[in-house]
C-alpha atoms as a PDB file:
ATOM      1  CA  MET A   1     114.893 107.789 107.260  1.00  0.00           C
ATOM      2  CA  PHE A   2     112.072 105.953 108.866  1.00  0.00           C
ATOM      3  CA  GLN A   3     111.242 102.747 107.341  1.00  0.00           C
ATOM      4  CA  ARG A   4     108.271 101.004 108.143  1.00  0.00           C
ATOM      5  CA  PRO A   5     108.281  97.606 110.072  1.00  0.00           C
ATOM      6  CA  THR A   6     108.188  94.415 106.715  1.00  0.00           C
ATOM      7  CA  GLU A   7     106.197  92.627 108.975  1.00  0.00           C
ATOM      8  CA  GLN A   8     102.188  92.506 109.687  1.00  0.00           C
ATOM      9  CA  LEU A   9     101.907  92.877 112.962  1.00  0.00           C
ATOM     10  CA  PRO A  10      98.860  90.177 113.424  1.00  0.00           C
ATOM     11  CA  GLU A  11      94.969  90.943 113.208  1.00  0.00           C
ATOM     12  CA  PRO A  12      93.036  91.888 116.269  1.00  0.00           C
ATOM     13  CA  ASP A  13      90.466  89.462 117.212  1.00  0.00           C
ATOM     14  CA  LEU A  14      87.211  91.078 117.066  1.00  0.00           C
ATOM     15  CA  ARG A  15      84.765  88.105 117.826  1.00  0.00           C
ATOM     16  CA  LEU A  16      82.996  88.846 121.247  1.00  0.00           C
ATOM     17  CA  GLU A  17      81.064  86.770 123.995  1.00  0.00           C
ATOM     18  CA  ILE A  18      77.634  88.195 123.569  1.00  0.00           C
ATOM     19  CA  PRO A  19      75.556  87.824 126.304  1.00  0.00           C
ATOM     20  CA  GLU A  20      71.644  86.686 126.175  1.00  0.00           C
ATOM     21  CA  GLY A  21      68.934  89.650 127.211  1.00  0.00           C
ATOM     22  CA  TYR A  22      68.695  93.050 126.525  1.00  0.00           C
ATOM     23  CA  ARG A  23      70.589  94.508 129.614  1.00  0.00           C
ATOM     24  CA  LYS A  24      74.032  93.995 128.880  1.00  0.00           C
ATOM     25  CA  PRO A  25      76.293  94.281 131.517  1.00  0.00           C
ATOM     26  CA  ASP A  26      78.969  96.760 131.925  1.00  0.00           C
ATOM     27  CA  THR A  27      81.797  94.311 131.015  1.00  0.00           C
ATOM     28  CA  PHE A  28      80.183  93.520 127.573  1.00  0.00           C
ATOM     29  CA  TYR A  29      80.188  96.936 127.196  1.00  0.00           C
ATOM     30  CA  ALA A  30      83.896  97.878 128.001  1.00  0.00           C
ATOM     31  CA  ASP A  31      85.198  95.116 125.680  1.00  0.00           C
ATOM     32  CA  VAL A  32      82.852  96.264 122.918  1.00  0.00           C
ATOM     33  CA  ALA A  33      84.905  99.535 123.418  1.00  0.00           C
ATOM     34  CA  GLU A  34      88.127  97.617 123.099  1.00  0.00           C
ATOM     35  CA  ARG A  35      87.734  96.260 120.711  1.00  0.00           C
ATOM     36  CA  PHE A  36      85.705  99.118 118.798  1.00  0.00           C
ATOM     37  CA  LEU A  37      89.293 101.299 119.548  1.00  0.00           C
ATOM     38  CA  GLN A  38      91.624  98.302 118.088  1.00  0.00           C
ATOM     39  CA  ALA A  39      89.827  98.247 115.050  1.00  0.00           C
ATOM     40  CA  ALA A  40      89.190 101.728 114.895  1.00  0.00           C
ATOM     41  CA  ALA A  41      93.629 101.757 114.849  1.00  0.00           C
ATOM     42  CA  ILE A  42      93.694  99.439 111.305  1.00  0.00           C
ATOM     43  CA  SER A  43      90.133  99.999 109.350  1.00  0.00           C
ATOM     44  CA  PRO A  44      88.011 102.973 108.088  1.00  0.00           C
ATOM     45  CA  ARG A  45      84.541 101.085 109.035  1.00  0.00           C
ATOM     46  CA  PRO A  46      85.513  99.798 112.660  1.00  0.00           C
ATOM     47  CA  GLY A  47      81.651  99.837 113.172  1.00  0.00           C
ATOM     48  CA  GLN A  48      81.516  97.139 109.919  1.00  0.00           C
ATOM     49  CA  ASP A  49      84.141  95.103 111.132  1.00  0.00           C
ATOM     50  CA  LEU A  50      83.011  94.148 114.474  1.00  0.00           C
ATOM     51  CA  ALA A  51      79.523  93.712 112.749  1.00  0.00           C
ATOM     52  CA  GLU A  52      80.587  91.444 110.821  1.00  0.00           C
ATOM     53  CA  ALA A  53      83.086  89.442 112.953  1.00  0.00           C
ATOM     54  CA  ASN A  54      80.418  89.140 115.020  1.00  0.00           C
ATOM     55  CA  ASP A  55      77.193  88.310 112.560  1.00  0.00           C
ATOM     56  CA  VAL A  56      75.168  91.010 114.398  1.00  0.00           C
ATOM     57  CA  LYS A  57      73.856  94.051 111.652  1.00  0.00           C
ATOM     58  CA  PRO A  58      75.487  97.761 111.635  1.00  0.00           C
ATOM     59  CA  THR A  59      73.462  99.229 113.602  1.00  0.00           C
ATOM     60  CA  THR A  60      73.418  96.715 116.394  1.00  0.00           C
ATOM     61  CA  VAL A  61      77.265  97.420 117.064  1.00  0.00           C
ATOM     62  CA  HIS A  62      76.374 101.060 116.505  1.00  0.00           C
ATOM     63  CA  ARG A  63      73.596 100.425 119.431  1.00  0.00           C
ATOM     64  CA  TRP A  64      76.956  98.661 121.495  1.00  0.00           C
ATOM     65  CA  ILE A  65      79.373 101.840 121.292  1.00  0.00           C
ATOM     66  CA  ARG A  66      76.693 104.629 122.019  1.00  0.00           C
ATOM     67  CA  GLU A  67      75.902 102.690 125.225  1.00  0.00           C
ATOM     68  CA  ALA A  68      79.741 101.968 126.080  1.00  0.00           C
ATOM     69  CA  LYS A  69      80.169 105.876 125.768  1.00  0.00           C
ATOM     70  CA  ALA A  70      76.785 106.536 127.645  1.00  0.00           C
ATOM     71  CA  ARG A  71      77.991 104.200 130.178  1.00  0.00           C
ATOM     72  CA  GLY A  72      81.928 106.547 130.120  1.00  0.00           C
ATOM     73  CA  LEU A  73      84.006 103.456 128.895  1.00  0.00           C
ATOM     74  CA  LEU A  74      84.453 105.126 124.938  1.00  0.00           C
ATOM     75  CA  ALA A  75      85.641 108.469 124.842  1.00  0.00           C
ATOM     76  CA  LEU A  76      86.464 109.340 120.758  1.00  0.00           C
ATOM     77  CA  PRO A  77      88.685 112.336 119.592  1.00  0.00           C
ATOM     78  CA  GLY A  78      86.177 114.631 118.796  1.00  0.00           C
ATOM     79  CA  ASP A  79      83.536 113.935 120.945  1.00  0.00           C
ATOM     80  CA  ARG A  80      81.699 116.855 122.828  1.00  0.00           C
ATOM     81  CA  LYS A  81      82.030 117.009 126.210  1.00  0.00           C
ATOM     82  CA  PRO A  82      78.637 116.443 128.289  1.00  0.00           C
ATOM     83  CA  ARG A  83      77.201 119.285 129.745  1.00  0.00           C
ATOM     84  CA  THR A  84      76.903 119.842 132.782  1.00  0.00           C
ATOM     85  CA  SER A  85      74.554 122.359 135.836  1.00  0.00           C
ATOM     86  CA  ASP A  86      77.883 123.562 136.728  1.00  0.00           C
ATOM     87  CA  ASP A  87      78.861 125.284 133.128  1.00  0.00           C
ATOM     88  CA  THR A  88      77.707 128.491 132.910  1.00  0.00           C
ATOM     89  CA  THR A  89      78.472 129.485 129.381  1.00  0.00           C
END
């Protein structure tokens, strides 16, 4: 019979080092992707949790997540594969 471990896992540190300015490097978006996945593993609202941990609006976090996906740094289950010119369907 399976038993859950009795010890509580530590909560991930969701704080990010946010670079100044509008344009941010790939390393920042890779960090966003990693922290988002960590939060998603333990929370039903990972974007909100990231926003609260970094004192930014949830819309800002969702923009970061969208950019991480666009840069190929984050793929979530259920995301559709981008269409290419080779697709003939």
